[in-house]
Coordinates of C-alpha atoms in Angstrom, one line a residue:
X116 CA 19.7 -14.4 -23.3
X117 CA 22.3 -11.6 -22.0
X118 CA 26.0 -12.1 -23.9
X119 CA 28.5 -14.1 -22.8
X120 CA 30.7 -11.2 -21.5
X121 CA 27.6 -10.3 -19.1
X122 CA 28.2 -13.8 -17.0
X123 CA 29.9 -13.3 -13.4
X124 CA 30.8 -16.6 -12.0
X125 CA 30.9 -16.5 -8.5
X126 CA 33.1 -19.2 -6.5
X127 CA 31.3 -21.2 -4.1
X128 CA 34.2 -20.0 -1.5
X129 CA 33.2 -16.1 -2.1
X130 CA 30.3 -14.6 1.0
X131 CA 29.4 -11.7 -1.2
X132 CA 28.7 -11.7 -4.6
X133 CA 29.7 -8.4 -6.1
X134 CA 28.8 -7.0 -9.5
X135 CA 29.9 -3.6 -11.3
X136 CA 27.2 -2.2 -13.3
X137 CA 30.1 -1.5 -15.8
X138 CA 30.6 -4.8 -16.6
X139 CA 26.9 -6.0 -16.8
X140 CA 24.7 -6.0 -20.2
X141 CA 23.8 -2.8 -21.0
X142 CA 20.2 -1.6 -23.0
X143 CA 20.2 2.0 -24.0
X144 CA 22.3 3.2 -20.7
X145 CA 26.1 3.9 -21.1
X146 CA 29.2 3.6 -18.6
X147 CA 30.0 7.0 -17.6
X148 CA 32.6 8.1 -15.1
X149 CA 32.1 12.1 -14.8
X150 CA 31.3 11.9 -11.3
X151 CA 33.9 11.2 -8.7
X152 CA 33.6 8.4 -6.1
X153 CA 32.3 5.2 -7.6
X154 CA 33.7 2.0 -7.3
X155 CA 35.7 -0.2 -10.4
X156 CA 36.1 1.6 -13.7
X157 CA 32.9 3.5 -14.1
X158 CA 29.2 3.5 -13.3
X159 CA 26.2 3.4 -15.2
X160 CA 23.7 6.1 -16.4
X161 CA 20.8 7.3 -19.0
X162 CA 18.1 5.6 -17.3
X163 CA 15.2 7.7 -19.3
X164 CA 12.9 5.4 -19.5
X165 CA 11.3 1.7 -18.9
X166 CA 13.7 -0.3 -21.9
X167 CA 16.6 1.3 -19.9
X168 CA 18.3 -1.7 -18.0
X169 CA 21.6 -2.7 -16.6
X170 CA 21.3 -6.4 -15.9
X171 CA 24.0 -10.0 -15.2
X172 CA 24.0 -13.0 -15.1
X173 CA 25.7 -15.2 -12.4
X174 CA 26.3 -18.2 -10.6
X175 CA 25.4 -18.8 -6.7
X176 CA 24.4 -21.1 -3.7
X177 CA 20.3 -21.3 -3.3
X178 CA 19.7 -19.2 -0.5
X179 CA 18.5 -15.7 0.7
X180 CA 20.8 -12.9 0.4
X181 CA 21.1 -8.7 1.5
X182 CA 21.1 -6.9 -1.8
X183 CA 22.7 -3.4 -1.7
X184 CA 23.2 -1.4 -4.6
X185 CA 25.5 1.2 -5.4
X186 CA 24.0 4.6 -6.6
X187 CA 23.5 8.2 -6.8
X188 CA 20.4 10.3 -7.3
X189 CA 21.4 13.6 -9.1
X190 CA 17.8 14.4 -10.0
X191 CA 16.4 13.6 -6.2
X192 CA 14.7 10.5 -5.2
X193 CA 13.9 8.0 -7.3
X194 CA 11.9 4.8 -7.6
X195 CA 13.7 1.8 -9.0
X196 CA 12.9 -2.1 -10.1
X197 CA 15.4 -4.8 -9.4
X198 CA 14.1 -8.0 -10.9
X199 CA 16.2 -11.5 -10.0
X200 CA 15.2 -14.2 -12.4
X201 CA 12.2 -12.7 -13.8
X202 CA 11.0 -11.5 -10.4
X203 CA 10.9 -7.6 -9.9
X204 CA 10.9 -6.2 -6.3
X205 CA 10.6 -2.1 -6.2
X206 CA 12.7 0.3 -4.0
X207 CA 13.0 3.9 -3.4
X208 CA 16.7 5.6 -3.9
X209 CA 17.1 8.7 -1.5
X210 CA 18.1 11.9 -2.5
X211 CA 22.0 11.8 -2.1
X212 CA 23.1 13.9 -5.5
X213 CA 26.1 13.2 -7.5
X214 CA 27.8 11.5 -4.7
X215 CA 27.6 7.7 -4.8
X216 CA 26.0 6.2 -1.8
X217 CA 25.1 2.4 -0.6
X218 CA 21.2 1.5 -0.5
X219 CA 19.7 -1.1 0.8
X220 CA 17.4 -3.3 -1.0
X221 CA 16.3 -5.7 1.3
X222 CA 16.2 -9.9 0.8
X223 CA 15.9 -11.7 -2.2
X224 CA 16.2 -15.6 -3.3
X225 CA 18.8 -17.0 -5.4
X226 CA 18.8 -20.2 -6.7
X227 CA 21.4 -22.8 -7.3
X228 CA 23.4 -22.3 -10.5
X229 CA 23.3 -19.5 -12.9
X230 CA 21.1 -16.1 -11.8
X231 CA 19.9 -13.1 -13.8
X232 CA 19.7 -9.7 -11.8
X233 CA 19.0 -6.4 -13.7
X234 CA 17.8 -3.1 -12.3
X235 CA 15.6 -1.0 -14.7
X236 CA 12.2 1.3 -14.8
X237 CA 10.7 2.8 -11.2
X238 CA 11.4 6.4 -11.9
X239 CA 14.2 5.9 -14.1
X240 CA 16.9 9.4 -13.9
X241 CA 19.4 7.4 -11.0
X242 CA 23.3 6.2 -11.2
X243 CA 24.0 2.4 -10.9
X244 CA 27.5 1.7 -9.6
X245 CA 27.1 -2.1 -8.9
X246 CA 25.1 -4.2 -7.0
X247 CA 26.0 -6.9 -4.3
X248 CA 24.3 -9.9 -2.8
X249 CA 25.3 -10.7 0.6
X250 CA 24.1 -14.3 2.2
X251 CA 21.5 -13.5 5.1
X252 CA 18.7 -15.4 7.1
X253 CA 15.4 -14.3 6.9
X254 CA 13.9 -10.9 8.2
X255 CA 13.6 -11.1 12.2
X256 CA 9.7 -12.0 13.1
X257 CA 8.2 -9.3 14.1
X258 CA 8.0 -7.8 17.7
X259 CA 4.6 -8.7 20.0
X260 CA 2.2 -6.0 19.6
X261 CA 0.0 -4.9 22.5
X262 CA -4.0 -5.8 21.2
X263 CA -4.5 -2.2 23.1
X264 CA -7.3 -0.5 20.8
X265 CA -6.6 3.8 21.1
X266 CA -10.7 3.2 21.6
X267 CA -10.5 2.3 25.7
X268 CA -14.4 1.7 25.4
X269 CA -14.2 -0.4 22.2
X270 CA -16.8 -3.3 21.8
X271 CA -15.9 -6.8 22.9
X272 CA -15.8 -7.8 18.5
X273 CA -13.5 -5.6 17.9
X274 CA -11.2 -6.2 20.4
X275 CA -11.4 -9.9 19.9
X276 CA -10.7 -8.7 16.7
X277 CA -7.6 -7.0 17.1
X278 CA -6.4 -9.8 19.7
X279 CA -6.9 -12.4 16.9
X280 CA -4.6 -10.5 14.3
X281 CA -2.3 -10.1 16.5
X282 CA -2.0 -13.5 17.4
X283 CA -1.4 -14.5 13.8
X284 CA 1.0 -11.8 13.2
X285 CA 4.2 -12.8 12.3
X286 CA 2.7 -16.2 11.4
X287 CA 0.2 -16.0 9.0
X288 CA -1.2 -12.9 6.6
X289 CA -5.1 -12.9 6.0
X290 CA -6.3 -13.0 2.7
X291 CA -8.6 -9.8 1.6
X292 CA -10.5 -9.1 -1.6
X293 CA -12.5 -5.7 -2.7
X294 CA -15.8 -6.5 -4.1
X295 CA -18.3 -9.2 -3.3
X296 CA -18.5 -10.3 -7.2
X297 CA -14.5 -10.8 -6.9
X298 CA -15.0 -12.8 -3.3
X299 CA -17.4 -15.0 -5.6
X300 CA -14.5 -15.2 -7.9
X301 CA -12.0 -16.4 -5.8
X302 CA -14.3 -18.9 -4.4
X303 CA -15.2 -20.2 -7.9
X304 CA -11.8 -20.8 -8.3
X305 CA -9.8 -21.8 -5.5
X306 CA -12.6 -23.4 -3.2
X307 CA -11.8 -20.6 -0.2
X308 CA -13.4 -17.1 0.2
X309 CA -11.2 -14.3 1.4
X310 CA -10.9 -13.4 5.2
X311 CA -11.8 -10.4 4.3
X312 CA -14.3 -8.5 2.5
X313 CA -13.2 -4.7 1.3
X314 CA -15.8 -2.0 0.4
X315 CA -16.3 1.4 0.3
X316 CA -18.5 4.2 1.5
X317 CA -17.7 6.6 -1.7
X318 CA -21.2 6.3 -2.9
X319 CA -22.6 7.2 0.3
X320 CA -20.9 10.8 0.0
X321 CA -23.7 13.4 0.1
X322 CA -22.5 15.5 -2.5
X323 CA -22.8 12.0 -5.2
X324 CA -26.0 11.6 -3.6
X325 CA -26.8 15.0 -5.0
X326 CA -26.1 14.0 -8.2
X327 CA -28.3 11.0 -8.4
X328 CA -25.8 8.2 -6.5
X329 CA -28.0 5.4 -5.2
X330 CA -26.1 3.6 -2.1
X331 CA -28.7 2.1 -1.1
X332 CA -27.9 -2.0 -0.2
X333 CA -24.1 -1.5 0.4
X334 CA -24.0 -1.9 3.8
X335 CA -26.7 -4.2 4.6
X336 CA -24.7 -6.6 1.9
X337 CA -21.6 -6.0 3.9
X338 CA -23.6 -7.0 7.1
X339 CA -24.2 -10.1 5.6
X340 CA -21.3 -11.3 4.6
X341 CA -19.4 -10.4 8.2
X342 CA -22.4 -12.5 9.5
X343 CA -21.2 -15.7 7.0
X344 CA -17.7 -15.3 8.8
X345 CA -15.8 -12.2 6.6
X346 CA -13.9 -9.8 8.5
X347 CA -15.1 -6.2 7.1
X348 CA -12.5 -3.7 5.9
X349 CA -13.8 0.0 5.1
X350 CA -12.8 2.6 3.0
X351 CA -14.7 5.8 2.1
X352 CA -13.2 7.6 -1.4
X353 CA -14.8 10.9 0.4
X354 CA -16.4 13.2 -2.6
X355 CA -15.7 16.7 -1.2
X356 CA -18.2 18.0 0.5
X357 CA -19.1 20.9 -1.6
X358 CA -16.9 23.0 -4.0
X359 CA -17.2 20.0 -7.1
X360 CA -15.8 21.4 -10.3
X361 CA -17.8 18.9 -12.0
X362 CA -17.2 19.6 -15.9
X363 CA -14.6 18.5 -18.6
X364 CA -11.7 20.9 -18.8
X365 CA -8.8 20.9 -20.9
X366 CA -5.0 20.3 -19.2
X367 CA -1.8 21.6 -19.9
X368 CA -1.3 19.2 -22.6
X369 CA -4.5 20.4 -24.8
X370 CA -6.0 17.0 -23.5
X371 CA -9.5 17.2 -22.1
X372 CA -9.6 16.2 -18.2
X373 CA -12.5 14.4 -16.7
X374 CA -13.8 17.0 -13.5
X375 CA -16.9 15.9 -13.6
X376 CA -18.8 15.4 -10.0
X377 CA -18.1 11.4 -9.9
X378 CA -14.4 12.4 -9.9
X379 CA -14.7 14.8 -6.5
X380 CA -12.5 12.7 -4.4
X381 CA -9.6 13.5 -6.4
X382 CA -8.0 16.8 -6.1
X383 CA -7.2 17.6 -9.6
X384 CA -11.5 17.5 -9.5
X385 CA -12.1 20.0 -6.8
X386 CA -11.3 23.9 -5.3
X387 CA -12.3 22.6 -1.5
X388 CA -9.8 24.0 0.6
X389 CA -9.2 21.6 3.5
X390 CA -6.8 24.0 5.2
X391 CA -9.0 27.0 5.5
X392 CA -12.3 25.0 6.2
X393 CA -11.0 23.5 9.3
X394 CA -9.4 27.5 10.2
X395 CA -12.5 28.2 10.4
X396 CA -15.2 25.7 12.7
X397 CA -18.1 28.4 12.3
X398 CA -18.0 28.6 9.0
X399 CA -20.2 26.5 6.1
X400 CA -18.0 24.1 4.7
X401 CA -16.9 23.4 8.1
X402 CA -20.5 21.9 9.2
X403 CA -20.7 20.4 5.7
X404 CA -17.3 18.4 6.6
X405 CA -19.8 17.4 10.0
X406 CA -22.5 16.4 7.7
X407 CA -20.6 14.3 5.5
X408 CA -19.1 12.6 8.8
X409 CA -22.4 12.0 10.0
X410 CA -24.0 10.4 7.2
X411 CA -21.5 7.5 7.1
X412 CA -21.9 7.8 11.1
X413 CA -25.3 6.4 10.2
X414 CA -23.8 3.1 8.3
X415 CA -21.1 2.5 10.9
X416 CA -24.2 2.4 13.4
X417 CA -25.9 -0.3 11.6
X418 CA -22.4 -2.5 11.7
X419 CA -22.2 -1.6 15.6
X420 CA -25.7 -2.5 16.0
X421 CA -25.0 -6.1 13.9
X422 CA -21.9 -6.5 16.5
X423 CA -19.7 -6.0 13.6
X424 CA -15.9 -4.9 13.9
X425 CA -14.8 -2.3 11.2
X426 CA -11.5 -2.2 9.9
X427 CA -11.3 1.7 9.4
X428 CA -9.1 3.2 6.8
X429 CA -10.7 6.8 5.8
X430 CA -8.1 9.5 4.5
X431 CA -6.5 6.8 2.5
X432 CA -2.9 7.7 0.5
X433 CA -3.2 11.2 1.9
X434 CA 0.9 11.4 1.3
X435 CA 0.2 11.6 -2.2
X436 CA -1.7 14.6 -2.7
X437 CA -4.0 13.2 -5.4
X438 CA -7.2 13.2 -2.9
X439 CA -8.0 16.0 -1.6
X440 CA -8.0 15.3 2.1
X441 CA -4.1 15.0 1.5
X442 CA -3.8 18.2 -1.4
X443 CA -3.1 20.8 1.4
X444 CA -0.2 18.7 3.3
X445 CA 0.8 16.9 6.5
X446 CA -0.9 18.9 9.0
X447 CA -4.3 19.8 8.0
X448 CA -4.8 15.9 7.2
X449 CA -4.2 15.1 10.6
X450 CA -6.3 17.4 11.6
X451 CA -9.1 16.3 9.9
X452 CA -8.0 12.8 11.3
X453 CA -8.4 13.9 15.0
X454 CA -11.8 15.5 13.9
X455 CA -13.2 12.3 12.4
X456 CA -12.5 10.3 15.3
X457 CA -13.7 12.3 18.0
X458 CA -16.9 12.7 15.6
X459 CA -17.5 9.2 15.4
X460 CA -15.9 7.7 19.0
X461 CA -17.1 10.8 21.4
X462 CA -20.0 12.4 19.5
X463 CA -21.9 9.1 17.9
X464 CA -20.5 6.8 19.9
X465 CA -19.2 4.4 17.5
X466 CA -16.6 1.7 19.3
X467 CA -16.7 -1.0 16.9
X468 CA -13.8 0.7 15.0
X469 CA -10.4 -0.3 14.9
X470 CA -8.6 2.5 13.5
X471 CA -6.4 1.7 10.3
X472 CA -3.3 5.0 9.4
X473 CA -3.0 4.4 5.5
X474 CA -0.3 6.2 4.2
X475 CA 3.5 5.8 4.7
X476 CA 5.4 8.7 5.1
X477 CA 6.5 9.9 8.7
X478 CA 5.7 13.4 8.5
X479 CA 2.1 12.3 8.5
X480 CA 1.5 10.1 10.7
X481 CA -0.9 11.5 13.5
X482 CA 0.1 9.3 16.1
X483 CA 0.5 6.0 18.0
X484 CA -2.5 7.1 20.2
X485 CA -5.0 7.9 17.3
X486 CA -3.7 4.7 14.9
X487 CA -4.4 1.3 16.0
X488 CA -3.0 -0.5 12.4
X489 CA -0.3 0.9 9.8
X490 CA -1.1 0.1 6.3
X491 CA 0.3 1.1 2.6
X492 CA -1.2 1.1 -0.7
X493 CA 0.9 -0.9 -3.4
X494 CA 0.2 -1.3 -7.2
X495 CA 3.6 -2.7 -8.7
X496 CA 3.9 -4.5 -11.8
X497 CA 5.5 -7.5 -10.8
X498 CA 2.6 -8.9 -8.5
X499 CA 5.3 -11.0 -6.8
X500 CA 6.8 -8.1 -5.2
X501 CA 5.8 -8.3 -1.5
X502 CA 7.0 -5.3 -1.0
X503 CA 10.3 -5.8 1.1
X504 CA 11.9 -2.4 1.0
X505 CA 8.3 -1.1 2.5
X506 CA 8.5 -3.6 5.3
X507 CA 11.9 -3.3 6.5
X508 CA 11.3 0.6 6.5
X509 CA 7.8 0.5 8.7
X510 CA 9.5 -2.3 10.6
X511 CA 12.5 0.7 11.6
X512 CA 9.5 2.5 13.1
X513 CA 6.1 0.9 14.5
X514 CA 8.0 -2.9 15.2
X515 CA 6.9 -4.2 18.2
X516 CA 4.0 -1.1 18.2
X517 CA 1.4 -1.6 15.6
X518 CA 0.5 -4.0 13.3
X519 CA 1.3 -3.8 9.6
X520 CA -0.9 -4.1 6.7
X521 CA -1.3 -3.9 3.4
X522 CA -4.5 -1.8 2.4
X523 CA -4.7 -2.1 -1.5
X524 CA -2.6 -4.4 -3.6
X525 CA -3.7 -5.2 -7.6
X526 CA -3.9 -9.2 -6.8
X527 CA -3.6 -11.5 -4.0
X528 CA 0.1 -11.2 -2.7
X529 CA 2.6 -14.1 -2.7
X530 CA 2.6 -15.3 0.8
X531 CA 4.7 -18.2 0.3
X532 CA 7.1 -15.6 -0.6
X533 CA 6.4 -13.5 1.9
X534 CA 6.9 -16.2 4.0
X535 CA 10.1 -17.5 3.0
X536 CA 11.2 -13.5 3.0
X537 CA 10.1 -12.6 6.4
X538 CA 7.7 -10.4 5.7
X539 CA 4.7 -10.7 7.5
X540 CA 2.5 -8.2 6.5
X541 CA -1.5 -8.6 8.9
X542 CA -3.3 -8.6 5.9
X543 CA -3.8 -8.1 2.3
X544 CA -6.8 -6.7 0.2
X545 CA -7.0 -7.1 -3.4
X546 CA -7.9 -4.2 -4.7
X547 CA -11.4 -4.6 -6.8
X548 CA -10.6 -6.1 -10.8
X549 CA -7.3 -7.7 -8.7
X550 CA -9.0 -11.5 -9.2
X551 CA -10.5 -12.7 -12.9
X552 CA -9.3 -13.2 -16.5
X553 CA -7.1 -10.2 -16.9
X554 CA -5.7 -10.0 -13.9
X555 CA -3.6 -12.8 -12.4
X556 CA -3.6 -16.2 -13.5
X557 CA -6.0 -18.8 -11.6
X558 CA -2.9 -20.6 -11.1
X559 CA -1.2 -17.8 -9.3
X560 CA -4.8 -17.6 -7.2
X561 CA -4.4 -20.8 -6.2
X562 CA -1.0 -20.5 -5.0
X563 CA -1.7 -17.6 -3.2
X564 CA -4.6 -18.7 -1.4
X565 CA -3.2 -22.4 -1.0
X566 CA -0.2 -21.6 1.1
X567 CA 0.3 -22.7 4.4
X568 CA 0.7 -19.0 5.7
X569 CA -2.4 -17.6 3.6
X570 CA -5.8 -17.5 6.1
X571 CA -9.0 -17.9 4.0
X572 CA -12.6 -19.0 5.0
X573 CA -13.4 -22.7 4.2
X574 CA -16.7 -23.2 2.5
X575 CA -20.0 -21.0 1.0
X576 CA -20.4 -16.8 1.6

């Protein structure tokens, strides 16, 4: 229980409910007031690490309501958690400096009587000068999006595909689950398989072939599944093409680092130099980045030939820099982009693709007329978190131009939440080990899957 001293009690006349991080309950922070411009008698700082916490308690009306939080970011951006009775919802601070800026953090739900509220953890290294809760309505539905694939030739599945998720968008999220086993799972346990079935081309990759990888099955087990009614969503962790450092190698920190071939999608596990490979189209790794496109060219044909629509989400969380189709920045990723799709719409004529953009950031997005669906990746701890600050942020840019999605998330999200929120992400897929005994709790599945706004397939895969 926080102390006494920590309880705001907010009149049922007030609109906004405002609360100085000063006069909240404090665990290993401190009030400071070095640096000019904050509001009340001080502001809040030391966040080092995840026991770090400002938090309150107070009294309100049951409701939706704006959060905004008072901050600075001396040390540059900076992730941060604010939980609302026991609840966590994550947000980015921008890099403002010492000054002390207002951010917004989106909706969230208070309920009648006494609230807790505490921001803590993300990135930790920010300035907390207060937060406030301002009553609001729900996030506006989101604009009609054109079913336009960027594909003008593409099959009649997928664009029935793409009209049907856009018919449910803004209404209803489709449920998604990596791995077959997990589909099983969720089946077991809530009496509903997933909408959709995620999998991955990563073994596929002819440089784990090389090594001993055996794909064979994966995408005939796929086909079978789309044909017992699961939409198919594709993902390819792309093992470089060549260049594998493929031994164990000690770090910075004297700990041994695993390099070895399995590993060659990541970076940190390869010397391939995107950049310099596509500078030069005669060159070797160049036609080994063709032969690696036209090996999984191969599968896609046997989905196109099953009349099966692909979700298509290659070059995944480029942004981050830990795969190396993203380690050499913005430009040469998009490059490689254009490359894949004119391979695989112009050269194999592949149309049963509808083309899913996978990473967040504006700077790398290669453009409304290569991208027919914007997705993000998500892993927070609170698995309640559906992901508000990410919405109202995509929202700013593609609403009312693409659909929005949410590739990877580590359970099934809260669409009741979601829906009470306003946040209407397409779909969610469950990242594989997101379902089962240490994950989330059946009961959670069942919520999840049972709401009125979740789509799920009735009866056997």
């Amino acid at each position: 229980m926080l102390p006494t001293a920590a309880l705001i009690l907010c009149l049922a006349h007030q609109s906004v409910i405002h609360l100085e991080a000063e006069a909240g309950s404090l665990k290993k922070v401190q009030v400071a007031s070095a640096h000019p411009g904050f509001s009340g008698t001080g502001y809040v700082t030391g966040f080092t690490g995840p026991d770090c916490q400002v938090s309150w308690k107070l009294r309100a009306h049951a409701g939706l309501y704006r959060a905004t939080i008072g901050f600075s970011t001396p040390s540059g951006t900076k992730g941060y958690d604010l939980t609302i009775n026991g609840s966590s919802q994550g947000g980015m601070f921008p890099p403002i400096g010492e000054k002390f800026g207002r951010h917004d953090a989106g909706l969230i739900e208070l309920k009648e009587g006494e609230n807790t509220a505490s921001i803590q953890g993300g990135w930790n290294y920010y300035d907390i000068d207060y937060v406030e809760f301002r009553p609001a309505p729900p996030i506006a539905a989101p604009k009609a999006v054109t079913p336009q694939l960027v594909d003008k030739q593409a099959t009649p599945e997928a664009v029935a595909l793409m009209r049907r998720l856009v018919h449910e968008y803004g209404r209803r999220t489709l449920m998604g689950q990596y791995d077959a086993k997990e589909c099983d799972y969720v089946k077991a346990k809530v009496g509903r398989t997933p909408s959709i079935l995620g999998a991955d081309f990563i073994e596929y990759s002819p440089s784990r072939v090389e090594h001993g990888a055996k794909p064979e099955g994966t995408t005939e087990a796929i086909i079978r599944a789309a044909k017992q009614g699961q939409i198919v969503s594709m993902s390819w962790h792309w093992n470089a093409p060549t260049d594998l450092i493929d031994k164990m190698e000690t770090g910075p920190d004297g700990k041994p680092r695993d390099h070895k071939w399995y590993r060659g999608f990541y970076t940190e596990a390869t010397t391939f130099d995107l950049e310099k490979t596509l500078a030069d189209p005669s060159g070797a790794r160049y036609k080994l980045l063709l032969r690696d496109i036209d090996v999984i060219a191969v599968e896609l044909k046997k989905l196109d030939k099953a009349k099966i629509p692909v979700l298509w989400r290659p070059l995944h969380e480029a942004e981050g820099g830990w795969f190396w189709w993203g380690a050499k920045g913005a430009e040469p990723c998009k490059k490689l982009w254009r490359l894949l799709q004119d391979r695989l719409i112009v050269h194999h004529h592949l149309h049963n693709l509808i083309w899913v953009w996978n990473s967040a950031k504006s700077t790398w997005y290669p453009g409304d007329r290569s991208v027919d669906i914007v997705a993000i990746d998500a892993y927070p701890s609170d698995h309640s978190d559906v992901l508000v600050s990410s919405w109202m942020d995509l929202q700013k840019r593609f609403d009312g131009r693409k659909l929005l999605a949410v590739g990877e998330y580590p359970g099934p999200m809260d669409v009741s939440r979601m829906a009470r929120l306003g946040v209407w992400w397409s779909y969610n897929v469950s990242w594989t080990r997101g379902v089962g005994p240490k994950s989330d709790s059946d009961a959670f599945l069942r919520a999840a899957y049972g709401s009125a706004a979740a789509i799920s397939l009735k009866g056997s895969k």
